Amino acid sequence: MVLSTFKIGGVHPPENKLSSGAAIRPLPIPGRVFVPITQHLGAPAKVLVNRGDEVKTGQLLAKSSGFISANIHSPATGKVFKIEEAVDQSGYKRMAVIIDTTDDVWAEGIDTSPDIIREISLSREEIIQRINDMGIVGLGGATFPTHVKMMVPDGKHAEYLIINGVECEPYLTSDHRLMLENGEEMLIGTSILMKALGVKKAMVGIEANKPDAIEHITKLAAKFQGITVHALKVKYPQGGEKQLIKALTGREVPSGKLPIETGCVVDNVGTAYAVYEAVQKNKPLIERVVTITGKAIKTPSNFKVRIGTPIQHLIEHAGGAPESLGKLIGGGPMMGKALVSPEAPIVKGSSGILLMPAEESKRTTVKNCVRCSRCVSVCPMGLEPYLLAQYAGLEMWENAEKDRIMDCIECGSCHYICPSGRPLLDYIRLGKASVGKIIRTRGKN
Amino acid sequence: MNNLLTISGSPHVHTDESIKKIMFSVVYAMVPAMLVSVYFFGLDAVRVIGISVIACVLVEYLIQKYVIKGDLTINDGSAIVTGVLLAFNVPANLPAWIIVVGAIVSIGVAKMAFGGIGKNPFNPALVGRVFLLISFPAQMTSWPLPKPLFAETITDTITGATPLGLLKEGQMAGKTMEQIMADPNMPDYIQRMIGFQTGSLGEMSALALLLGAIFMFIRKVITWHIPLSYLVSSFLFAGIFWVIDPTHYADPFFHLITGGLMLGIFYMATDMVSSPMTPKGQIVFGIGCGLLTMIIRLWGAYPEGVSFAILIMNAFAPLINKAFKPTRFGL
């Protein structure tokens, strides 16, 4: 069988899915949680509680403060210890609600039973409102507020809902496990999203390295109207939004435009599950599946983690950090961020925590570019990374813009493949920042 | 453990491919052709390859250490590749000092003067080879006849013209193709394929070169773009003129397996540093190499055109990079 995929570029980093066999386990709630008020793309939420307040699990802590923003709920029961700046995964100190936890008591109206509710009784508007109320954001990592995605702009038409179960990042397995263990709920969530968008067709894309998930979801999807499951070729970045749309529909998101131009809306499987819980169980987004993995950890695991749990807590429950730990990564090894501190909390966008041994943490010595053109051939956006990096180094912004530096999706394939170990993406990021600034000022004039 | 954590931008994993591995793959790919050259020229082949490689590495070492005063780069194997390629492009009886001059020009002028590995606009081995061809035309064009190991000894001093040389001489003398091919010194096809032909060290056997090329394809050291476009364009170009006038022009198979074409197609035009960066550009580059090679062979003063063709196309590489951009996503 020929598996569909995107057409240009791509790399095959070692998959290292160490935790794919580890069932999701609930992680005990830590004594203190740190809940940042910015866990989404857009404006920070406005804090509604005060120091010393008693809060229940699922209670609203901070309110969405704009069109692109999201509600934040309490992930635990307890007393607000402080509302102050605490280090988050960016390495900077950001405002957070710090709660000392006690026994877990859920707020009124939340259905915490394990029963699966299949009938979708809410109307389209009610669904979008509920998604907004429950603070649902994209769980694939971009954390874009989901209710905004559901509101298709005037003049645009949504034709397909695409559910991203690709999980092309090496090491990460949280989506894989979720599909295996909560596949039906995920598909109900998909149906809810279809209703909200008013589309008849949804496609679930899963990379072929998860045959069990493909089989399971295909079997389940047979009972759902309009949902099809598609096995995709194992190739990074297959889970990139643009690459996934290309693989499933053959359409290309035009440069500088949003996916809706192709009639597609893409949501992660984790998001679909969160939507199910929000709409059917009235449950806010206060916990998610997080993979904790790496060659430097004893028991690579998949935990169901309350938002705000310090990463250190996950490490301890996965067997502790070994002596050899050299790098702590929030996310996968291709696009994840190197973390400054294990004190930083899990947030809505945390799909995994990767511990890398010291010997794999350092970059190799940078050598001369030998013009092997591997970076050009692996770029999934058809760019010339070597050239863009050179432009950025020489501050030749006009050339960088002309050669489409802003199209870069920062997948890291170029730096991954470079036999000279050149930090191409570092330069391109700098270039994007400068060119982006120039474009914005131009807009104002 | 806090202060021990490494912080760097993504990606956090990297390929285990390196320049050194790529360069040594090229060296391994050239081993079959090296063995063939030793088979036909015995210790002379060992001598030429040895001197060339040692001289190339030494020149790079001295310049890097005493002139540039930078980190030593001789470990990356690129000077070895240049050394072997230079040796492949000269006759087996070339005096040692001329080989050393070739190495100085290849590494010193064509590579290190531009900043070392990755910076050279032209293929270093070819610059060295062309320099020697122009400076020492007599020594560079007297090829010893191949003398297979274990075969009955032929007198040492016999030298002969290459098949391409015979072709050019014959054409100059107004002979027909039939007469040229009937020359007793002209090897037949099978001989040319496996190596019974006069020529530079590395040109002997198309078969051995193909074997190495297959290895490079499997190792992904080279892609199909340049070799295929070079091969097809030179074959078609030679073929068209052969169809028009088979009494005056040699057939395309003859061109393909004589002289340095196979060596050029798979080992020199594919040099990463001096060839274009985009697939489309590489195809244009290959076609250019093919056309120029055949134009020189069919109508030029030199019997062989591979070196000049590749060097000329090297000069066009920057323009080709500008003109032929990759297929962009979403445009």
PDB file of C-alpha atoms in Angstrom, chain A residues 8 242 252-255 325-327 329 333-334 336 338-342 356 362-363 368-374 380-384 386-387 403-404 412 415-417 419-420 425 429, chain B residues 1-2 4-15 17-19 22-23 115-119 219-221 272-273 275-279 282 321-322 324-331:
ATOM      1  CA  ILE A   8       9.050  17.939  -0.777  1.00  0.00           C
ATOM      2  CA  LYS A 242       0.809  22.398   6.235  1.00  0.00           C
ATOM      3  CA  GLU A 252      -1.031  23.556  -0.293  1.00  0.00           C
ATOM      4  CA  VAL A 253      -1.631  26.329   2.198  1.00  0.00           C
ATOM      5  CA  PRO A 254      -0.613  29.449   0.240  1.00  0.00           C
ATOM      6  CA  SER A 255       2.475  31.242   1.510  1.00  0.00           C
ATOM      7  CA  LEU A 325      21.320  14.284  32.618  1.00  0.00           C
ATOM      8  CA  GLY A 326      22.599  16.990  30.291  1.00  0.00           C
ATOM      9  CA  LYS A 327      19.517  18.574  28.819  1.00  0.00           C
ATOM     10  CA  ILE A 329      13.555  19.463  26.813  1.00  0.00           C
ATOM     11  CA  PRO A 333      13.829  16.676  20.245  1.00  0.00           C
ATOM     12  CA  MET A 334      13.159  18.343  16.886  1.00  0.00           C
ATOM     13  CA  GLY A 336      11.093  21.256  21.720  1.00  0.00           C
ATOM     14  CA  ALA A 338      15.623  23.325  26.176  1.00  0.00           C
ATOM     15  CA  LEU A 339      14.412  24.113  29.681  1.00  0.00           C
ATOM     16  CA  VAL A 340      16.309  26.143  32.226  1.00  0.00           C
ATOM     17  CA  SER A 341      14.817  24.540  35.290  1.00  0.00           C
ATOM     18  CA  PRO A 342      12.908  21.390  36.305  1.00  0.00           C
ATOM     19  CA  MET A 356      18.823  13.794  27.329  1.00  0.00           C
ATOM     20  CA  LYS A 362      26.179  19.224  23.314  1.00  0.00           C
ATOM     21  CA  ARG A 363      26.318  20.296  19.723  1.00  0.00           C
ATOM     22  CA  ASN A 368      32.562  25.010   7.032  1.00  0.00           C
ATOM     23  CA  CYS A 369      29.520  24.632   4.826  1.00  0.00           C
ATOM     24  CA  VAL A 370      30.528  22.203   2.081  1.00  0.00           C
ATOM     25  CA  ARG A 371      27.520  23.109  -0.054  1.00  0.00           C
ATOM     26  CA  CYS A 372      26.286  19.526  -0.019  1.00  0.00           C
ATOM     27  CA  SER A 373      22.738  20.900  -0.481  1.00  0.00           C
ATOM     28  CA  ARG A 374      21.241  18.426   1.971  1.00  0.00           C
ATOM     29  CA  PRO A 380       9.653  20.752   3.628  1.00  0.00           C
ATOM     30  CA  MET A 381       8.888  24.327   2.608  1.00  0.00           C
ATOM     31  CA  GLY A 382      11.218  24.302  -0.405  1.00  0.00           C
ATOM     32  CA  LEU A 383      13.548  26.929   1.014  1.00  0.00           C
ATOM     33  CA  GLU A 384      17.330  27.245   0.897  1.00  0.00           C
ATOM     34  CA  TYR A 386      22.060  27.563   3.895  1.00  0.00           C
ATOM     35  CA  LEU A 387      21.330  30.775   2.016  1.00  0.00           C
ATOM     36  CA  ASP A 403      13.879  34.138  -0.604  1.00  0.00           C
ATOM     37  CA  ARG A 404      10.880  33.551   1.685  1.00  0.00           C
ATOM     38  CA  GLY A 412      14.735  21.927  12.282  1.00  0.00           C
ATOM     39  CA  HIS A 415      20.115  21.706  11.188  1.00  0.00           C
ATOM     40  CA  TYR A 416      19.378  18.020  11.813  1.00  0.00           C
ATOM     41  CA  ILE A 417      20.779  16.922   8.445  1.00  0.00           C
ATOM     42  CA  PRO A 419      26.993  17.168   8.086  1.00  0.00           C
ATOM     43  CA  SER A 420      28.954  20.235   9.175  1.00  0.00           C
ATOM     44  CA  LEU A 425      17.815  27.249  12.267  1.00  0.00           C
ATOM     45  CA  ARG A 429      15.099  32.322  13.620  1.00  0.00           C
TER      46      ARG A 429
ATOM     47  CA  MET B   1      21.519  19.773  38.593  1.00  0.00           C
ATOM     48  CA  ASN B   2      20.099  23.130  37.507  1.00  0.00           C
ATOM     49  CA  LEU B   4      24.488  21.788  34.565  1.00  0.00           C
ATOM     50  CA  LEU B   5      21.706  21.819  31.992  1.00  0.00           C
ATOM     51  CA  THR B   6      22.660  22.649  28.437  1.00  0.00           C
ATOM     52  CA  ILE B   7      20.519  25.273  26.757  1.00  0.00           C
ATOM     53  CA  SER B   8      20.430  25.467  22.984  1.00  0.00           C
ATOM     54  CA  GLY B   9      17.904  26.018  20.227  1.00  0.00           C
ATOM     55  CA  SER B  10      16.066  23.148  18.591  1.00  0.00           C
ATOM     56  CA  PRO B  11      16.632  20.688  17.018  1.00  0.00           C
ATOM     57  CA  HIS B  12      18.304  18.721  19.797  1.00  0.00           C
ATOM     58  CA  VAL B  13      19.164  15.654  17.722  1.00  0.00           C
ATOM     59  CA  HIS B  14      21.488  15.539  14.760  1.00  0.00           C
ATOM     60  CA  THR B  15      22.378  13.152  12.000  1.00  0.00           C
ATOM     61  CA  GLU B  17      26.588  11.935   9.007  1.00  0.00           C
ATOM     62  CA  SER B  18      29.710  14.097   8.818  1.00  0.00           C
ATOM     63  CA  ILE B  19      31.996  15.590   6.195  1.00  0.00           C
ATOM     64  CA  ILE B  22      31.112  11.537   3.258  1.00  0.00           C
ATOM     65  CA  MET B  23      34.692  12.090   2.093  1.00  0.00           C
ATOM     66  CA  GLY B 115      39.498  29.631   2.304  1.00  0.00           C
ATOM     67  CA  GLY B 116      39.760  25.856   2.427  1.00  0.00           C
ATOM     68  CA  ILE B 117      37.077  23.205   2.392  1.00  0.00           C
ATOM     69  CA  GLY B 118      33.717  24.344   1.136  1.00  0.00           C
ATOM     70  CA  LYS B 119      34.971  27.638  -0.247  1.00  0.00           C
ATOM     71  CA  ARG B 219      25.472   5.735   0.708  1.00  0.00           C
ATOM     72  CA  LYS B 220      23.563   8.817  -0.515  1.00  0.00           C
ATOM     73  CA  VAL B 221      26.824  10.663  -1.086  1.00  0.00           C
ATOM     74  CA  MET B 272      29.327  19.095  -3.723  1.00  0.00           C
ATOM     75  CA  VAL B 273      31.304  22.251  -3.201  1.00  0.00           C
ATOM     76  CA  SER B 275      28.164  22.242  -8.132  1.00  0.00           C
ATOM     77  CA  PRO B 276      24.752  23.961  -7.760  1.00  0.00           C
ATOM     78  CA  MET B 277      22.563  23.632  -4.669  1.00  0.00           C
ATOM     79  CA  THR B 278      19.083  22.952  -6.038  1.00  0.00           C
ATOM     80  CA  PRO B 279      17.852  19.845  -7.864  1.00  0.00           C
ATOM     81  CA  GLN B 282      21.958  20.458 -10.720  1.00  0.00           C
ATOM     82  CA  ASN B 321      21.817  28.891  -7.958  1.00  0.00           C
ATOM     83  CA  LYS B 322      20.283  32.312  -8.456  1.00  0.00           C
ATOM     84  CA  PHE B 324      16.926  27.939 -10.409  1.00  0.00           C
ATOM     85  CA  LYS B 325      15.275  28.097  -7.004  1.00  0.00           C
ATOM     86  CA  PRO B 326      13.741  25.038  -5.356  1.00  0.00           C
ATOM     87  CA  THR B 327      10.018  24.343  -5.780  1.00  0.00           C
ATOM     88  CA  ARG B 328       8.537  26.412  -2.957  1.00  0.00           C
ATOM     89  CA  PHE B 329       5.695  25.120  -0.817  1.00  0.00           C
ATOM     90  CA  GLY B 330       2.502  27.108  -1.155  1.00  0.00           C
ATOM     91  CA  LEU B 331       3.512  29.330  -4.028  1.00  0.00           C
TER      92      LEU B 331
END
